[in-house]
mmCIF file of C-alpha atoms in Angstrom:
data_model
loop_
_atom_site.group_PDB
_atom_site.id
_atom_site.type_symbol
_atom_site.label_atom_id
_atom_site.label_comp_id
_atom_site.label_asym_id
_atom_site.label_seq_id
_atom_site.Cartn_x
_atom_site.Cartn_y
_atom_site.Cartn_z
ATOM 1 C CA UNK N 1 -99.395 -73.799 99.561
ATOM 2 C CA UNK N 2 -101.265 -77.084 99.603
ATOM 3 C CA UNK N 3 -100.395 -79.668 97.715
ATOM 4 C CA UNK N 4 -100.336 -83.240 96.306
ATOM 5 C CA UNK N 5 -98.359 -85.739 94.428
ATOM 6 C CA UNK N 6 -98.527 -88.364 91.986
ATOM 7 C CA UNK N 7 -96.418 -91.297 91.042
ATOM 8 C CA UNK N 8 -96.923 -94.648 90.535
ATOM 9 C CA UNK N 9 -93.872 -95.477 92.053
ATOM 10 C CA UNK N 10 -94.135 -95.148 96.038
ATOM 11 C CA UNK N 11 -90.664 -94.387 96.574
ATOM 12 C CA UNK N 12 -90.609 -91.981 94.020
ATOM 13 C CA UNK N 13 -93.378 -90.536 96.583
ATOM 14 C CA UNK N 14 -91.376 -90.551 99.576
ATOM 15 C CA UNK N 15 -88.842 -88.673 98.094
ATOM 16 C CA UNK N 16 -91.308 -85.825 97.687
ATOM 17 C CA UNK N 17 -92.894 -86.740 100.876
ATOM 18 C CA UNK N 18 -89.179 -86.071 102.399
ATOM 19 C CA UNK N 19 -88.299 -83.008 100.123
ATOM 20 C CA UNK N 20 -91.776 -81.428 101.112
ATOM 21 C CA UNK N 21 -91.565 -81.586 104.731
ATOM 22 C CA UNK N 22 -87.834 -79.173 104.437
ATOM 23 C CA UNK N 23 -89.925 -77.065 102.372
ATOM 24 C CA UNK N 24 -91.918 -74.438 104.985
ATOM 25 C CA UNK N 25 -94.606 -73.149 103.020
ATOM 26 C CA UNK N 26 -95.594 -76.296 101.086
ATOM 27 C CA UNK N 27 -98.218 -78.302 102.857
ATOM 28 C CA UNK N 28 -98.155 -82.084 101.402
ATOM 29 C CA UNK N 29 -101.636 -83.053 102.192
ATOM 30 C CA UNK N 30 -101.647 -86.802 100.536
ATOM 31 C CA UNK N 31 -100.028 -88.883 98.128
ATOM 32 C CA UNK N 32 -101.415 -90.820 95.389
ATOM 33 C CA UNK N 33 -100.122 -94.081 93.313
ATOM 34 C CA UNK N 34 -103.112 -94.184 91.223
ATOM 35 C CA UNK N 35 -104.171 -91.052 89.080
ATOM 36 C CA UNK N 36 -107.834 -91.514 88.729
ATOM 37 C CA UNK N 37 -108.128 -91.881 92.943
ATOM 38 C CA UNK N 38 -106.261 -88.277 92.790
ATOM 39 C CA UNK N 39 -109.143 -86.817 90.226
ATOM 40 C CA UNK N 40 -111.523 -87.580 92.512
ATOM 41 C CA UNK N 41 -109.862 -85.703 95.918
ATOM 42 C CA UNK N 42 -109.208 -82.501 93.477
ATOM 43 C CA UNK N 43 -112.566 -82.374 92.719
ATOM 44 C CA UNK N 44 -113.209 -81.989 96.693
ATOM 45 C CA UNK N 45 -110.139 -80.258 98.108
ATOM 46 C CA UNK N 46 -108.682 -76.783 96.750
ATOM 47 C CA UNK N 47 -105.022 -78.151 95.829
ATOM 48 C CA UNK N 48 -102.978 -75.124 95.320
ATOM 49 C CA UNK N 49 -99.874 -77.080 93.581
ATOM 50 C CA UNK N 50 -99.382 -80.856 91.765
ATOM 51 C CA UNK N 51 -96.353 -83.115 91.924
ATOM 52 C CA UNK N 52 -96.829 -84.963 88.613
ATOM 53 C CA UNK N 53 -95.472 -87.499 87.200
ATOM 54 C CA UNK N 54 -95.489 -88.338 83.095
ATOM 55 C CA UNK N 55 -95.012 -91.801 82.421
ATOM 56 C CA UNK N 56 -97.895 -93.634 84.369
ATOM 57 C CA UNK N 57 -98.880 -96.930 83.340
ATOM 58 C CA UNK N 58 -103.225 -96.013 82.825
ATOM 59 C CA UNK N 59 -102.561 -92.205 81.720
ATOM 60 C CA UNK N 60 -100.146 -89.628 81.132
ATOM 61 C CA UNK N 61 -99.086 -86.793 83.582
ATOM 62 C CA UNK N 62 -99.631 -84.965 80.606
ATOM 63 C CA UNK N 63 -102.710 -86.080 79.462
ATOM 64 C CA UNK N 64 -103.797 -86.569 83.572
ATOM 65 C CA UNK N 65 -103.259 -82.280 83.599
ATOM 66 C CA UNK N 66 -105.153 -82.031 79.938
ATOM 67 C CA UNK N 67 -107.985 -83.161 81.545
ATOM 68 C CA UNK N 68 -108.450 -80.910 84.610
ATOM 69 C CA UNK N 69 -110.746 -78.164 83.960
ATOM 70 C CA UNK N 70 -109.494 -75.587 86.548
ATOM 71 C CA UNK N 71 -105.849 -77.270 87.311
ATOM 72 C CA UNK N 72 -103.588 -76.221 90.167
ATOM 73 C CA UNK N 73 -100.213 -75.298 89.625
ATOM 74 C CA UNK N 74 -98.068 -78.209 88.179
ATOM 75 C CA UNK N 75 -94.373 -79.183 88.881
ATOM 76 C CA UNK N 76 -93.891 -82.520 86.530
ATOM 77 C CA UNK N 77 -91.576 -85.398 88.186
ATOM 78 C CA UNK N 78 -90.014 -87.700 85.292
ATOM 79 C CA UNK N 79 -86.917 -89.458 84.939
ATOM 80 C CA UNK N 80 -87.233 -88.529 80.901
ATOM 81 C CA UNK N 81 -86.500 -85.504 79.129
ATOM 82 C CA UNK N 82 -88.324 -85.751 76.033
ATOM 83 C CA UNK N 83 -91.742 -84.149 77.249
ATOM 84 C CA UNK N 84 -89.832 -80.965 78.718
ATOM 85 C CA UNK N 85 -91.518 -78.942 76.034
ATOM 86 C CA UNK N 86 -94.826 -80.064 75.972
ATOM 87 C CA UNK N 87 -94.865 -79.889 79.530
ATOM 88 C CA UNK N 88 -94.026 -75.768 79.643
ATOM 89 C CA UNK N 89 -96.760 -75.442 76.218
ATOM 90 C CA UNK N 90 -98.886 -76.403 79.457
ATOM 91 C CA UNK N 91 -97.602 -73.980 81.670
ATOM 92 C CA UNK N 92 -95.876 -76.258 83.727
ATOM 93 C CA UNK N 93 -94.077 -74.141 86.779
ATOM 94 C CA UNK N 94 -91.197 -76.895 86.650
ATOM 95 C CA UNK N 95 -89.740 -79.384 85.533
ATOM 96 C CA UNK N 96 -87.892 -82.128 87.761
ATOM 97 C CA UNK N 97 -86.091 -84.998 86.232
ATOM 98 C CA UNK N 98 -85.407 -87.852 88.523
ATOM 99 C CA UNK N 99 -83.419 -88.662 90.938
ATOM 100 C CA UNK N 100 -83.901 -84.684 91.694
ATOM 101 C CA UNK N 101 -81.583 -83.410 94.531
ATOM 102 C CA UNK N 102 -83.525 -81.460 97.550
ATOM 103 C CA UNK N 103 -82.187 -77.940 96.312
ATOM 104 C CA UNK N 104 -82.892 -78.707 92.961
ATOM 105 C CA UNK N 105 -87.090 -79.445 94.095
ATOM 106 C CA UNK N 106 -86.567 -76.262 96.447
ATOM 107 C CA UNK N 107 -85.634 -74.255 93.511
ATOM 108 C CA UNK N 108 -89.005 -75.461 92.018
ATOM 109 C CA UNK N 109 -91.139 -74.440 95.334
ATOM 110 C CA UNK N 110 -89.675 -71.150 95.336
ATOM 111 C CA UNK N 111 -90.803 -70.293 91.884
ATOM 112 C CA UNK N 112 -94.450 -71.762 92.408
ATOM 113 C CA UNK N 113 -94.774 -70.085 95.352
ATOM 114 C CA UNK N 114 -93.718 -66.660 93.033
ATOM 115 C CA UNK N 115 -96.613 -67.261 91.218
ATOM 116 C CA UNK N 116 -98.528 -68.045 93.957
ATOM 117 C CA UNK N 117 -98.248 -64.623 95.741
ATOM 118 C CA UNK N 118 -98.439 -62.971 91.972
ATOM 119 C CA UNK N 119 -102.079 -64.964 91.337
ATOM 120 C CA UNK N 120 -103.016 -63.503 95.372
ATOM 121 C CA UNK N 121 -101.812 -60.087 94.956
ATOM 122 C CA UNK N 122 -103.692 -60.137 91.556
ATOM 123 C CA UNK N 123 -106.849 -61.103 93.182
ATOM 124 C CA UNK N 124 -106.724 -59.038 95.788
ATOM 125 C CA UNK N 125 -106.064 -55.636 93.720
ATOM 126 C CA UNK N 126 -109.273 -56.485 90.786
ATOM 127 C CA UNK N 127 -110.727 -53.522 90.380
ATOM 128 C CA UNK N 128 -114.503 -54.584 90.557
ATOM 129 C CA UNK N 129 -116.168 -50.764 90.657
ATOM 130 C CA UNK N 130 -115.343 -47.059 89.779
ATOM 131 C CA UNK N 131 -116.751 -43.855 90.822
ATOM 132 C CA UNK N 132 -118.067 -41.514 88.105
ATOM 133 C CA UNK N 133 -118.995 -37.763 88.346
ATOM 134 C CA UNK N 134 -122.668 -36.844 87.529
ATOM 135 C CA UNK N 135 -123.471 -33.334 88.352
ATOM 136 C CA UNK N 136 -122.421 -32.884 91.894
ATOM 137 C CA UNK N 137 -122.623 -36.618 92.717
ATOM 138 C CA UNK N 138 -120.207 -39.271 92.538
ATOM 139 C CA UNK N 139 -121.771 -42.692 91.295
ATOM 140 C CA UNK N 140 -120.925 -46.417 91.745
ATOM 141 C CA UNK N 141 -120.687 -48.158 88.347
ATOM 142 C CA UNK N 142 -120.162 -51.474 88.300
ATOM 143 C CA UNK N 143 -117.625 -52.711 86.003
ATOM 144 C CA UNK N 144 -119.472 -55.727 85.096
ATOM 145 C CA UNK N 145 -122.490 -53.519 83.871
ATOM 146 C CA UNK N 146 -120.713 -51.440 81.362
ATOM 147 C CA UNK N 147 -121.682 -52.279 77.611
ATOM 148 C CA UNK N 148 -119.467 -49.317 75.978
ATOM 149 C CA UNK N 149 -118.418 -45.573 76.597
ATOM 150 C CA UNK N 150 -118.592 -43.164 74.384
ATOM 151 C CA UNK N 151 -117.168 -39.711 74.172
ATOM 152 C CA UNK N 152 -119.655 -36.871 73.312
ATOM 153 C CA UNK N 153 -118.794 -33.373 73.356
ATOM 154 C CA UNK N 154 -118.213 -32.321 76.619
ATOM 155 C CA UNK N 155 -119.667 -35.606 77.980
ATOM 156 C CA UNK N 156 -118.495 -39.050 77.907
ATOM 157 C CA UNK N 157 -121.415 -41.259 77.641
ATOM 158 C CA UNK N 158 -121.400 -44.808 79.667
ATOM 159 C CA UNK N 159 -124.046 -47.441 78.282
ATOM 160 C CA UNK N 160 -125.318 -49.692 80.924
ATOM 161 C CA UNK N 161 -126.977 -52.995 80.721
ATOM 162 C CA UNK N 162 -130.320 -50.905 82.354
ATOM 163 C CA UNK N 163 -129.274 -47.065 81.885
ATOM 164 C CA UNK N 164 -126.590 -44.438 80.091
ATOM 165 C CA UNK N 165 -125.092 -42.387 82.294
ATOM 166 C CA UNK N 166 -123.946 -39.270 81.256
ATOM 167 C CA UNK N 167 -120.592 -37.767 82.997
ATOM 168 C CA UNK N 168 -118.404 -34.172 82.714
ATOM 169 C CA UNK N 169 -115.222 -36.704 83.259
ATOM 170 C CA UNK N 170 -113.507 -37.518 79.979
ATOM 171 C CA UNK N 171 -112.879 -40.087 77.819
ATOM 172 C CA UNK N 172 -108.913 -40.033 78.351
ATOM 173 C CA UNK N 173 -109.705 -40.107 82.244
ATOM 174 C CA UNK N 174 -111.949 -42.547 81.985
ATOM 175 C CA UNK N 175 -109.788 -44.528 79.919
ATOM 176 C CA UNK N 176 -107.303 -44.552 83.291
ATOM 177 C CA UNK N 177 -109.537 -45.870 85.521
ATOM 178 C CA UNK N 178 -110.300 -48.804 83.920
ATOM 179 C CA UNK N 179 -108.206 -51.773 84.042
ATOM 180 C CA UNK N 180 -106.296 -52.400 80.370
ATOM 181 C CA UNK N 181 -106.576 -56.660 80.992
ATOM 182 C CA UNK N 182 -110.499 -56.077 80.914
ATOM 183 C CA UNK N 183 -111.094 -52.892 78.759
ATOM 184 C CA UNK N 184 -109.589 -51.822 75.033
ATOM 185 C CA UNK N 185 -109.548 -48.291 73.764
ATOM 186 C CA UNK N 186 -110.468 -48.861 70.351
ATOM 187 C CA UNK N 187 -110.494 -45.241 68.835
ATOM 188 C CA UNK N 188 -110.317 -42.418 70.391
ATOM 189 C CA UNK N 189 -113.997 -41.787 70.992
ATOM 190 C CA UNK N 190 -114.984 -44.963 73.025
ATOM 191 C CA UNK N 191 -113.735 -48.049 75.118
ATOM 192 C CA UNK N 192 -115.493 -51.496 75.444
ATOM 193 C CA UNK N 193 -114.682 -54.342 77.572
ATOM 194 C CA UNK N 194 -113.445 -56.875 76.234
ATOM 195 C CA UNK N 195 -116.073 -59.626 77.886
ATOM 196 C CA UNK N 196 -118.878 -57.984 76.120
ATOM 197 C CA UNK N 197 -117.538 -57.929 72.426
ATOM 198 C CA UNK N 198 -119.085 -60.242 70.364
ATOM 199 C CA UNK N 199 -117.145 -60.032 67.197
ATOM 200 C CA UNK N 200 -115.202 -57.964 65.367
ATOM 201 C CA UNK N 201 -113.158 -57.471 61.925
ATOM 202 C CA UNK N 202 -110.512 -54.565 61.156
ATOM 203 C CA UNK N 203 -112.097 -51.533 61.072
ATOM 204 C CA UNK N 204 -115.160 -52.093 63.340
ATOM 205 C CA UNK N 205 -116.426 -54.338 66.954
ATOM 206 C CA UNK N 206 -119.475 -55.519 67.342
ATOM 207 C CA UNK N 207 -121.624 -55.160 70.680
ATOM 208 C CA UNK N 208 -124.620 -57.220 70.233
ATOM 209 C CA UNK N 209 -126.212 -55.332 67.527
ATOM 210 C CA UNK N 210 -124.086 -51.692 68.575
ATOM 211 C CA UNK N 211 -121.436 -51.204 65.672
ATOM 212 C CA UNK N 212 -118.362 -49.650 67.183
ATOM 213 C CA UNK N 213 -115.787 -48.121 64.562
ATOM 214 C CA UNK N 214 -111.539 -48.892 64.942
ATOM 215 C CA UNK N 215 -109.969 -45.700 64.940
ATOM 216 C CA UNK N 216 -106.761 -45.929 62.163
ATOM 217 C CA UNK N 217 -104.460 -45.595 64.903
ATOM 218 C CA UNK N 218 -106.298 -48.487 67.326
ATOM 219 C CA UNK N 219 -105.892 -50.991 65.165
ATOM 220 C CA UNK N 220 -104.276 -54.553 66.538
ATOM 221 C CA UNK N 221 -107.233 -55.387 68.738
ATOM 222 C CA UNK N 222 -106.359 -58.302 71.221
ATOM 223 C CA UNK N 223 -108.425 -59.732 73.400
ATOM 224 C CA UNK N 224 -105.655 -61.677 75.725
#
């Protein structure tokens, strides 16, 4: 994992510096007193995890990580307790009070680099595509391109952005190929992804302008 730290004290830095370098799959790449310097080389580099510390003298560790649009992992590095929560309400990985012994920051690596893997092995299994039956052809459809599906008879019905495709495979099939994080089942005659709902209330979603009815026993529709 790459990574940086922050701290405006510089021995507070070494400490890391020293930590880091027992640590084999943590790359330390640089070091920074001054938080603003350390906005500017995230916006260049792809940091994979953040030593952080709270109480900075021009802005917050906290309020340093509120301001990140697409932050890196975070370990926070404080000699105070009283932002532990706050810290984990921001999905903090860890949380190392000062003077932190080197097993105690190992402890910290080992569970970023948990989530680390987790995040990779996520990527690398996204389903982007399924095959479909139509006739005696199997066809590519594009997650990303479904609008809805709809069960009809002895077809289940998938609306493209550009065409509806019309397939012998049904709806509770279906329903197992696509991925639950992206897709909800929301009665028992059609699916929509989540991305493309644009709102909803507690008997029906809305699609753009299609009206899609919540089966009594679908109810509880989350979209996280």
């Amino acid at each position: 994992m790459i990574a940086i730290a922050i701290d405006d004290e510089p021995i507070a830095l070494e400490i890391i510096k020293s930590h880091a370098s027992k640590v084999p799959f943590v790359e330390l790449q640089e070091t920074f007193t001054d938080a603003f310097a350390a906005i500017s080389y995230l916006q260049q580099h792809k940091i994979d995890l953040l030593f952080l510390d709270i109480k900075m003298p021009d802005i917050s560790g906290i309020d340093f990580l509120k301001s990140l649009s697409n932050p890196p992992m975070v370990i926070f590095t404080t000699a105070y307790t009283e932002h532990a929560v706050q810290s984990f309400e921001l999905d903090a990985v860890d949380y190392l009070l000062k003077p932190f012994s080197l097993f105690r920051f190992l402890k910290a690596c080992n569970k970023a680099q948990e989530l680390f893997n987790l995040r990779n092995q996520k990527l690398e299994t996204k389903t982007e595509y399924i095959f479909v039956k139509d006739g005696y052809e199997q066809i590519k459809v594009e997650l990303s391109e479904i609008i809805y599906v709809e069960a009809s008879g002895n077809y289940t019905q998938i609306q493209l952005k550009d065409k509806l495709l019309s397939s012998r495979i049904t709806i509770n099939d279906l329903a197992e190929l696509l991925p639950k994080s992206e897709f909800i089942r929301c009665h028992r005659a059609f699916i929509v992804p989540k991305s493309k709902i644009t709102k909803f209330d507690r008997s029906q979603i809305w699609v753009g302008e299609k009206i899609i009815p919540i089966g009594a026993t679908y109810g509880g529709i989350q979209l996280t």
